[in-house]
Amino acid sequence: MKADQIQEFIEMQNPASPVYWQVAESLRKRILSGELRPGTRFPPEPELASALGINRLTLRRSLQILTEQRLITQLPRRGTFVSFARTKGLRIGVVFPTNSFLELGSYFQQLLAGINYGMFGKENSELVFINSAGIKSSKSIETINRARCDGLIVAINHRLLAKILCQKAYDHIPMIFVNSFEPCVEAADRYIVRLAKGSIQTGVKHLLALGHTRIAYISLHIPFLRMLLQRNDEFLNCRLKDGINAIGKAGEDWFDYSRKTACDLCKSKNPPTAIVCPGIIFASGAWQGVMDAGLRIPEDVSLVGFDPVENTNPYMTAVEQPIGIMMKKAVDLIYDMKSAGKPLKEQIYSFPAELQERGSCKPLETGDRKKPAAEDNFKQDKTSHCKQQTGGD
């Protein structure tokens, strides 16, 4: 590269900054942008300094800064070369709900942390947050095009959103749906990373093993949230003889409904000895409801939550999704989809839940009640024998 071409790149705009710093900063921008490509040879120092109108000492200070930043390499008797090679990364869009993270509880915060974990080691990659409201509008494809995404991670489960993103107009965009059970997603050959079925049954089995049979399940029936419907069905399919189906109708506040329902159940003539919930907001409400009823956890009532925030109160036993592993898989799948000759082996990638015992459950002390075997009370069937206490599905 000739000295006059280098000179065209230099911008002297801030008189408050030293000249050597301005020269280094201008060259740094051009190297990082790709205007000065790897292997580009700078002109000899005398020629370059003369073209820039600076002395060689000032030039050397500028080049020393770039050398320390590992952007150039200075070889004795050979010259100065651009050594930085820009790594090709991806720009991944993450579709989140309209609500803020704080309003939605910890689940989406954990998803974000998991995606960040998945991006570790992916140099020069970017995350772009896309509000789901923009996709649900009539200009949905424009919203995604403006974001300039190489792929999408759909972190929200919503029937209308899924139908839009499964249209043929979006076939060119690699996308991964998280925890989706929408039939249209599978029919459109979209890829899915989700928790394996049976997560609620994992919690129920744990309580049965501790001797509990009168187990209450507190949730809501929300038609457009199939992930929640799936968990509700998992409890109903357990066919617990003394189980309490406390699935309310849509429209209730999750925390308030769970709190009131747990309190009412605990004050009833035949209260549950254990409660299981399909999400952290439900579980937090149920915990408070037990306290409102004047009972203690786990002394009076055992509680199994779902995806609690680790090392925070209440410290509850819970069914947990391996969110970090799931989100890393989602990111890796998008990279695989963008790599030529690397086909994906499956359409749905399922990850089993794990139960973490943190002290909110204890064995049932029944006195004259015989501790039942878990297999005697745990039978999967499409029909539920649980008693309906509140709401309906």
CSV table of C-alpha atoms in Angstrom, one decimal:
chain,number,residue,atom,x,y,z
A,1,MET,CA,0.0,0.0,0.0
A,2,LYS,CA,1.3,3.4,-0.9
A,3,ALA,CA,1.8,6.3,1.6
A,4,ASP,CA,-0.8,8.5,-0.1
A,5,GLN,CA,-3.4,5.7,0.3
A,6,ILE,CA,-2.6,5.5,4.0
A,7,GLN,CA,-2.9,9.2,4.3
A,8,GLU,CA,-6.5,9.1,3.0
A,9,PHE,CA,-7.4,6.9,5.9
A,10,ILE,CA,-6.1,9.2,8.6
A,11,GLU,CA,-8.6,11.5,10.4
A,12,MET,CA,-7.3,14.3,12.5
A,13,GLN,CA,-10.5,15.4,14.2
A,14,ASN,CA,-9.7,15.8,17.9
A,15,PRO,CA,-7.0,18.4,18.6
A,16,ALA,CA,-7.2,17.5,22.3
A,17,SER,CA,-5.7,14.1,21.7
A,18,PRO,CA,-2.0,13.5,20.9
A,19,VAL,CA,-1.3,13.2,17.2
A,20,TYR,CA,0.2,9.7,17.6
A,21,TRP,CA,-2.9,8.5,19.3
A,22,GLN,CA,-5.2,9.9,16.5
A,23,VAL,CA,-3.1,8.2,13.9
A,24,ALA,CA,-3.2,4.9,15.8
A,25,GLU,CA,-6.9,5.1,16.4
A,26,SER,CA,-7.7,5.9,12.8
A,27,LEU,CA,-5.6,3.0,11.5
A,28,ARG,CA,-7.2,0.7,14.1
A,29,LYS,CA,-10.7,1.4,12.9
A,30,ARG,CA,-9.7,0.7,9.3
A,31,ILE,CA,-8.1,-2.6,10.3
A,32,LEU,CA,-11.0,-3.8,12.3
A,33,SER,CA,-13.5,-2.8,9.5
A,34,GLY,CA,-11.5,-4.8,7.0
A,35,GLU,CA,-10.5,-1.8,4.8
A,36,LEU,CA,-6.9,-2.7,5.6
A,37,ARG,CA,-6.8,-6.5,5.1
A,38,PRO,CA,-4.6,-9.0,6.7
A,39,GLY,CA,-1.2,-9.1,5.0
A,40,THR,CA,-1.3,-5.5,3.8
A,41,ARG,CA,2.2,-4.0,3.9
A,42,PHE,CA,2.7,-0.5,5.2
A,43,PRO,CA,5.0,1.9,3.3
A,44,PRO,CA,8.5,2.4,4.8
A,45,GLU,CA,8.6,4.6,7.8
A,46,PRO,CA,10.3,7.7,6.2
A,47,GLU,CA,7.8,7.6,3.3
A,48,LEU,CA,4.8,7.1,5.6
A,49,ALA,CA,5.8,9.8,8.1
A,50,SER,CA,6.4,12.3,5.3
A,51,ALA,CA,3.0,11.6,3.7
A,52,LEU,CA,1.3,12.0,7.1
A,53,GLY,CA,3.1,15.2,7.9
A,54,ILE,CA,4.5,13.8,11.2
A,55,ASN,CA,8.0,12.9,12.3
A,56,ARG,CA,9.2,9.3,12.5
A,57,LEU,CA,9.2,9.3,16.4
A,58,THR,CA,5.5,10.1,16.4
A,59,LEU,CA,4.8,7.4,13.7
A,60,ARG,CA,6.7,4.8,15.7
A,61,ARG,CA,4.6,5.6,18.8
A,62,SER,CA,1.4,5.1,16.7
A,63,LEU,CA,2.7,1.8,15.3
A,64,GLN,CA,3.8,0.6,18.8
A,65,ILE,CA,0.2,1.0,20.0
A,66,LEU,CA,-1.1,-1.1,17.1
A,67,THR,CA,1.6,-3.7,17.8
A,68,GLU,CA,0.5,-4.0,21.4
A,69,GLN,CA,-3.1,-4.4,20.3
A,70,ARG,CA,-1.9,-7.2,18.0
A,71,LEU,CA,-3.3,-5.5,15.0
A,72,ILE,CA,0.0,-5.3,13.1
A,73,THR,CA,3.4,-7.1,13.0
A,74,GLN,CA,6.7,-5.3,12.6
A,75,LEU,CA,9.4,-7.6,11.1
A,76,PRO,CA,13.0,-6.3,11.0
A,77,ARG,CA,14.2,-5.6,7.5
A,78,ARG,CA,10.9,-6.8,6.0
A,79,GLY,CA,8.4,-4.1,7.0
A,80,THR,CA,5.1,-3.6,8.9
A,81,PHE,CA,2.1,-5.8,8.0
A,82,VAL,CA,-1.5,-6.0,9.1
A,83,SER,CA,-1.8,-9.2,11.1
A,84,PHE,CA,-5.4,-9.0,12.4
A,85,ALA,CA,-7.8,-11.4,10.7
A,86,ARG,CA,-11.4,-10.6,11.2
A,87,THR,CA,-13.3,-13.7,12.3
A,88,LYS,CA,-16.6,-14.3,10.6
A,89,GLY,CA,-19.3,-14.5,13.3
A,90,LEU,CA,-23.0,-14.7,13.2
A,91,ARG,CA,-25.7,-12.2,14.2
A,92,ILE,CA,-28.3,-14.2,16.1
A,93,GLY,CA,-31.7,-12.7,16.9
A,94,VAL,CA,-33.5,-13.8,20.1
A,95,VAL,CA,-37.3,-13.4,20.1
A,96,PHE,CA,-38.5,-12.4,23.6
A,97,PRO,CA,-41.9,-11.5,24.9
A,98,THR,CA,-43.2,-7.9,25.0
A,99,ASN,CA,-43.0,-7.9,28.8
A,100,SER,CA,-39.8,-6.9,30.6
A,101,PHE,CA,-37.6,-9.7,32.0
A,102,LEU,CA,-38.5,-8.6,35.6
A,103,GLU,CA,-42.3,-9.0,34.9
A,104,LEU,CA,-41.8,-12.5,33.5
A,105,GLY,CA,-39.8,-13.8,36.5
A,106,SER,CA,-36.5,-15.6,36.3
A,107,TYR,CA,-37.2,-18.0,33.4
A,108,PHE,CA,-36.3,-15.6,30.6
A,109,GLN,CA,-33.3,-14.3,32.6
A,110,GLN,CA,-32.0,-17.9,32.8
A,111,LEU,CA,-32.6,-18.3,29.1
A,112,LEU,CA,-30.6,-15.2,28.4
A,113,ALA,CA,-27.8,-16.5,30.6
A,114,GLY,CA,-27.9,-19.8,28.9
A,115,ILE,CA,-27.7,-18.2,25.4
A,116,ASN,CA,-24.7,-16.2,26.6
A,117,TYR,CA,-23.1,-19.4,27.8
A,118,GLY,CA,-23.8,-20.9,24.3
A,119,MET,CA,-22.1,-18.0,22.6
A,120,PHE,CA,-18.9,-18.4,24.6
A,121,GLY,CA,-16.1,-19.1,22.2
A,122,LYS,CA,-18.1,-17.9,19.2
A,123,GLU,CA,-15.8,-15.0,18.2
A,124,ASN,CA,-17.2,-11.8,16.6
A,125,SER,CA,-20.8,-13.0,17.1
A,126,GLU,CA,-23.7,-10.8,18.2
A,127,LEU,CA,-27.0,-11.2,19.9
A,128,VAL,CA,-30.0,-9.0,18.8
A,129,PHE,CA,-33.1,-8.9,20.9
A,130,ILE,CA,-36.4,-8.9,18.9
A,131,ASN,CA,-39.6,-7.9,20.5
A,132,SER,CA,-42.3,-10.5,19.7
A,133,ALA,CA,-44.8,-7.7,19.2
A,134,GLY,CA,-43.0,-6.6,16.1
A,135,ILE,CA,-43.3,-10.1,14.6
A,136,LYS,CA,-47.0,-10.4,15.4
A,137,SER,CA,-47.6,-7.3,13.4
A,138,SER,CA,-48.3,-7.1,9.6
A,139,LYS,CA,-44.7,-6.0,9.0
A,140,SER,CA,-43.2,-9.1,10.8
A,141,ILE,CA,-40.8,-10.0,8.0
A,142,GLU,CA,-39.5,-6.4,7.9
A,143,THR,CA,-38.8,-6.5,11.6
A,144,ILE,CA,-36.5,-9.5,11.1
A,145,ASN,CA,-34.9,-8.1,8.0
A,146,ARG,CA,-34.1,-4.9,9.7
A,147,ALA,CA,-32.4,-6.8,12.5
A,148,ARG,CA,-30.0,-8.4,9.9
A,149,CYS,CA,-30.1,-11.8,11.6
A,150,ASP,CA,-28.3,-14.9,10.4
A,151,GLY,CA,-30.6,-17.0,12.6
A,152,LEU,CA,-33.3,-16.8,15.2
A,153,ILE,CA,-33.8,-18.4,18.7
A,154,VAL,CA,-37.5,-18.2,19.5
A,155,ALA,CA,-37.6,-18.1,23.3
A,156,ILE,CA,-41.3,-17.4,23.6
A,157,ASN,CA,-44.1,-20.0,23.2
A,158,HIS,CA,-47.1,-18.4,21.7
A,159,ARG,CA,-49.5,-20.1,19.2
A,160,LEU,CA,-49.9,-17.0,16.9
A,161,LEU,CA,-46.2,-16.3,16.9
A,162,ALA,CA,-45.4,-19.9,16.0
A,163,LYS,CA,-47.9,-19.8,13.1
A,164,ILE,CA,-46.3,-16.6,11.7
A,165,LEU,CA,-42.7,-17.9,11.9
A,166,CYS,CA,-43.7,-21.2,10.3
A,167,GLN,CA,-44.9,-19.5,7.1
A,168,LYS,CA,-42.9,-20.2,3.9
A,169,ALA,CA,-41.7,-16.5,3.8
A,170,TYR,CA,-39.5,-17.4,6.8
A,171,ASP,CA,-38.0,-20.7,5.4
A,172,HIS,CA,-34.7,-19.0,4.5
A,173,ILE,CA,-34.0,-18.0,8.1
A,174,PRO,CA,-32.4,-20.7,10.3
A,175,MET,CA,-34.4,-20.8,13.5
A,176,ILE,CA,-34.6,-22.8,16.7
A,177,PHE,CA,-37.8,-22.9,18.9
A,178,VAL,CA,-37.2,-23.3,22.6
A,179,ASN,CA,-39.6,-25.5,24.5
A,180,SER,CA,-42.2,-25.6,21.8
A,181,PHE,CA,-45.0,-28.1,21.5
A,182,GLU,CA,-46.9,-26.4,18.8
A,183,PRO,CA,-47.9,-28.9,16.0
A,184,CYS,CA,-47.3,-26.2,13.3
A,185,VAL,CA,-43.6,-26.0,14.3
A,186,GLU,CA,-43.0,-29.6,13.7
A,187,ALA,CA,-45.1,-29.7,10.6
A,188,ALA,CA,-43.0,-26.8,9.1
A,189,ASP,CA,-39.8,-28.8,9.8
A,190,ARG,CA,-38.6,-26.1,12.2
A,191,TYR,CA,-36.0,-27.2,14.7
A,192,ILE,CA,-36.8,-27.5,18.4
A,193,VAL,CA,-34.8,-27.6,21.6
A,194,ARG,CA,-37.0,-28.4,24.5
A,195,LEU,CA,-37.3,-30.1,27.9
A,196,ALA,CA,-38.2,-33.8,27.6
A,197,LYS,CA,-41.7,-34.8,28.5
A,198,GLY,CA,-42.3,-36.0,32.0
A,199,SER,CA,-40.8,-33.2,34.0
A,200,ILE,CA,-43.8,-32.8,36.3
A,201,GLN,CA,-43.9,-36.6,36.7
A,202,THR,CA,-40.3,-36.3,38.0
A,203,GLY,CA,-41.5,-34.1,40.8
A,204,VAL,CA,-44.6,-36.3,41.5
A,205,LYS,CA,-42.4,-39.4,41.7
A,206,HIS,CA,-40.2,-37.7,44.2
A,207,LEU,CA,-43.1,-36.9,46.5
A,208,LEU,CA,-44.6,-40.4,46.1
A,209,ALA,CA,-41.3,-41.9,47.2
A,210,LEU,CA,-41.5,-39.8,50.3
A,211,GLY,CA,-44.9,-41.2,51.1
A,212,HIS,CA,-47.1,-38.3,49.9
A,213,THR,CA,-50.3,-39.2,48.0
A,214,ARG,CA,-52.5,-36.1,48.6
A,215,ILE,CA,-50.5,-34.0,46.2
A,216,ALA,CA,-51.9,-30.7,44.9
A,217,TYR,CA,-51.0,-29.3,41.5
A,218,ILE,CA,-51.4,-25.6,41.1
A,219,SER,CA,-51.4,-24.1,37.6
A,220,LEU,CA,-53.6,-22.4,35.0
A,221,HIS,CA,-55.2,-23.5,31.8
A,222,ILE,CA,-53.9,-21.1,29.1
A,223,PRO,CA,-54.9,-22.3,25.6
A,224,PHE,CA,-52.1,-20.6,23.7
A,225,LEU,CA,-49.3,-21.7,26.0
A,226,ARG,CA,-48.7,-25.3,24.9
A,227,MET,CA,-45.7,-25.8,27.1
A,228,LEU,CA,-47.9,-25.1,30.2
A,229,LEU,CA,-50.7,-27.3,28.8
A,230,GLN,CA,-48.1,-30.1,28.3
A,231,ARG,CA,-47.1,-29.9,32.0
A,232,ASN,CA,-50.7,-29.8,33.1
A,233,ASP,CA,-51.4,-33.0,31.1
A,234,GLU,CA,-48.4,-34.7,32.7
A,235,PHE,CA,-49.9,-34.2,36.2
A,236,LEU,CA,-53.3,-35.3,35.1
A,237,ASN,CA,-51.9,-38.4,33.5
A,238,CYS,CA,-50.4,-39.5,36.8
A,239,ARG,CA,-53.9,-40.6,37.9
A,240,LEU,CA,-53.2,-39.9,41.6
A,241,LYS,CA,-56.1,-41.4,43.7
A,242,ASP,CA,-55.8,-38.5,46.2
A,243,GLY,CA,-54.4,-35.9,43.9
A,244,ILE,CA,-55.8,-32.4,43.8
A,245,ASN,CA,-56.2,-30.8,40.4
A,246,ALA,CA,-56.0,-27.1,41.1
A,247,ILE,CA,-55.8,-25.9,37.5
A,248,GLY,CA,-57.5,-22.6,37.2
A,249,LYS,CA,-58.8,-20.7,34.2
A,250,ALA,CA,-56.8,-18.3,32.1
A,251,GLY,CA,-56.9,-14.6,33.0
A,252,GLU,CA,-55.7,-15.0,36.6
A,253,ASP,CA,-52.4,-13.5,37.8
A,254,TRP,CA,-50.1,-16.4,38.1
A,255,PHE,CA,-48.6,-15.5,41.5
A,256,ASP,CA,-51.8,-14.3,43.1
A,257,TYR,CA,-53.8,-17.3,41.9
A,258,SER,CA,-51.2,-19.8,43.2
A,259,ARG,CA,-50.9,-17.9,46.5
A,260,LYS,CA,-54.7,-17.8,47.1
A,261,THR,CA,-55.2,-21.4,46.0
A,262,ALA,CA,-52.5,-22.8,48.2
A,263,CYS,CA,-53.8,-20.9,51.2
A,264,ASP,CA,-57.3,-22.1,50.6
A,265,LEU,CA,-56.2,-25.7,50.2
A,266,CYS,CA,-54.1,-25.6,53.3
A,267,LYS,CA,-57.0,-24.3,55.3
A,268,SER,CA,-59.4,-27.0,54.0
A,269,LYS,CA,-60.6,-29.9,56.1
A,270,ASN,CA,-58.5,-32.3,54.1
A,271,PRO,CA,-55.4,-30.3,53.1
A,272,PRO,CA,-52.7,-31.6,50.8
A,273,THR,CA,-49.5,-32.9,52.3
A,274,ALA,CA,-47.5,-31.7,49.2
A,275,ILE,CA,-47.7,-29.2,46.4
A,276,VAL,CA,-46.1,-29.3,43.0
A,277,CYS,CA,-46.0,-26.4,40.5
A,278,PRO,CA,-45.1,-26.1,36.8
A,279,GLY,CA,-43.2,-22.9,37.0
A,280,ILE,CA,-41.2,-20.6,39.4
A,281,ILE,CA,-44.0,-18.0,39.6
A,282,PHE,CA,-46.6,-20.6,40.5
A,283,ALA,CA,-44.2,-22.1,43.1
A,284,SER,CA,-43.3,-18.8,44.6
A,285,GLY,CA,-47.0,-18.0,45.0
A,286,ALA,CA,-47.8,-21.4,46.5
A,287,TRP,CA,-44.9,-21.0,49.0
A,288,GLN,CA,-46.4,-17.7,50.2
A,289,GLY,CA,-49.9,-19.2,50.3
A,290,VAL,CA,-48.7,-22.0,52.6
A,291,MET,CA,-47.2,-19.3,54.9
A,292,ASP,CA,-50.4,-17.3,54.8
A,293,ALA,CA,-52.3,-20.4,56.0
A,294,GLY,CA,-50.0,-20.6,59.0
A,295,LEU,CA,-48.3,-23.8,57.9
A,296,ARG,CA,-44.6,-24.5,57.5
A,297,ILE,CA,-42.5,-25.9,54.7
A,298,PRO,CA,-41.4,-28.7,54.8
A,299,GLU,CA,-42.7,-29.6,58.3
A,300,ASP,CA,-46.4,-29.4,57.4
A,301,VAL,CA,-46.3,-29.2,53.6
A,302,SER,CA,-43.7,-30.4,51.1
A,303,LEU,CA,-43.3,-28.3,48.0
A,304,VAL,CA,-41.7,-29.0,44.6
A,305,GLY,CA,-41.1,-26.0,42.5
A,306,PHE,CA,-39.8,-25.5,38.9
A,307,ASP,CA,-36.7,-23.7,37.7
A,308,PRO,CA,-35.9,-21.6,40.9
A,309,VAL,CA,-33.1,-19.1,41.0
A,310,GLU,CA,-30.2,-20.9,42.6
A,311,ASN,CA,-28.9,-19.6,45.9
A,312,THR,CA,-31.9,-17.4,46.6
A,313,ASN,CA,-34.8,-17.6,48.9
A,314,PRO,CA,-37.1,-19.5,49.1
A,315,TYR,CA,-34.6,-22.3,48.8
A,316,MET,CA,-37.0,-24.9,47.3
A,317,THR,CA,-36.7,-28.4,46.0
A,318,ALA,CA,-37.4,-28.2,42.3
A,319,VAL,CA,-37.5,-29.7,38.9
A,320,GLU,CA,-34.9,-28.0,36.8
A,321,GLN,CA,-34.3,-27.7,33.1
A,322,PRO,CA,-30.7,-27.9,31.9
A,323,ILE,CA,-31.1,-24.4,30.4
A,324,GLY,CA,-27.4,-23.8,29.9
A,325,ILE,CA,-26.9,-27.0,27.9
A,326,MET,CA,-30.2,-26.5,26.0
A,327,MET,CA,-29.3,-23.0,24.9
A,328,LYS,CA,-25.7,-24.0,23.9
A,329,LYS,CA,-27.3,-26.6,21.7
A,330,ALA,CA,-29.6,-24.0,20.2
A,331,VAL,CA,-26.7,-21.7,19.3
A,332,ASP,CA,-24.6,-24.7,18.0
A,333,LEU,CA,-27.5,-25.7,15.8
A,334,ILE,CA,-27.7,-22.3,14.2
A,335,TYR,CA,-24.0,-22.4,13.4
A,336,ASP,CA,-24.4,-25.9,12.0
A,337,MET,CA,-27.3,-24.7,9.8
A,338,LYS,CA,-25.0,-21.9,8.4
A,339,SER,CA,-22.2,-24.3,7.8
A,340,ALA,CA,-22.1,-25.9,4.3
A,341,GLY,CA,-22.2,-29.7,4.3
A,342,LYS,CA,-23.2,-30.1,7.9
A,343,PRO,CA,-26.8,-31.4,8.0
A,344,LEU,CA,-28.7,-31.6,11.3
A,345,LYS,CA,-29.4,-35.2,12.5
A,346,GLU,CA,-32.7,-34.6,14.2
A,347,GLN,CA,-35.5,-32.1,14.2
A,348,ILE,CA,-36.3,-32.2,18.0
A,349,TYR,CA,-33.6,-32.2,20.6
A,350,SER,CA,-35.0,-33.2,24.0
A,351,PHE,CA,-33.2,-32.8,27.4
A,352,PRO,CA,-34.4,-34.6,30.5
A,353,ALA,CA,-35.3,-32.6,33.6
A,354,GLU,CA,-33.4,-33.1,36.9
A,355,LEU,CA,-34.8,-32.9,40.4
A,356,GLN,CA,-32.7,-30.8,42.8
A,357,GLU,CA,-33.4,-31.5,46.5
A,358,ARG,CA,-32.9,-28.3,48.5
A,359,GLY,CA,-34.8,-29.0,51.7
A,360,SER,CA,-38.5,-28.1,51.0
A,361,CYS,CA,-39.6,-31.7,51.0
A,362,LYS,CA,-39.6,-34.3,53.8
A,363,PRO,CA,-40.9,-37.9,54.3
A,364,LEU,CA,-44.6,-38.0,55.3
A,365,GLU,CA,-45.1,-38.9,58.9
A,366,THR,CA,-48.6,-40.4,58.9
A,367,GLY,CA,-48.7,-42.4,62.1
A,368,ASP,CA,-51.3,-45.0,61.3
A,369,ARG,CA,-51.2,-44.3,57.5
A,370,LYS,CA,-49.2,-46.9,55.7
A,371,LYS,CA,-46.5,-45.5,53.4
A,372,PRO,CA,-47.5,-46.5,49.8
A,373,ALA,CA,-45.2,-47.7,47.1
A,374,ALA,CA,-44.6,-45.1,44.4
A,375,GLU,CA,-45.7,-47.5,41.7
A,376,ASP,CA,-49.1,-48.1,43.3
A,377,ASN,CA,-50.0,-44.5,42.9
A,378,PHE,CA,-48.2,-43.5,39.7
A,379,LYS,CA,-50.0,-44.7,36.6
A,380,GLN,CA,-49.9,-42.9,33.3
A,381,ASP,CA,-53.1,-42.6,31.4
A,382,LYS,CA,-54.9,-40.1,29.3
A,383,THR,CA,-57.7,-39.9,31.9
A,384,SER,CA,-57.2,-38.2,35.2
A,385,HIS,CA,-58.7,-39.4,38.5
A,386,CYS,CA,-57.5,-36.3,40.4
A,387,LYS,CA,-60.1,-34.4,42.3
A,388,GLN,CA,-60.9,-31.0,40.8
A,389,GLN,CA,-60.7,-28.3,43.5
A,390,THR,CA,-60.5,-25.0,41.8
A,391,GLY,CA,-60.9,-23.6,38.3
A,392,GLY,CA,-61.1,-26.0,35.4
A,393,ASP,CA,-59.3,-26.9,32.2
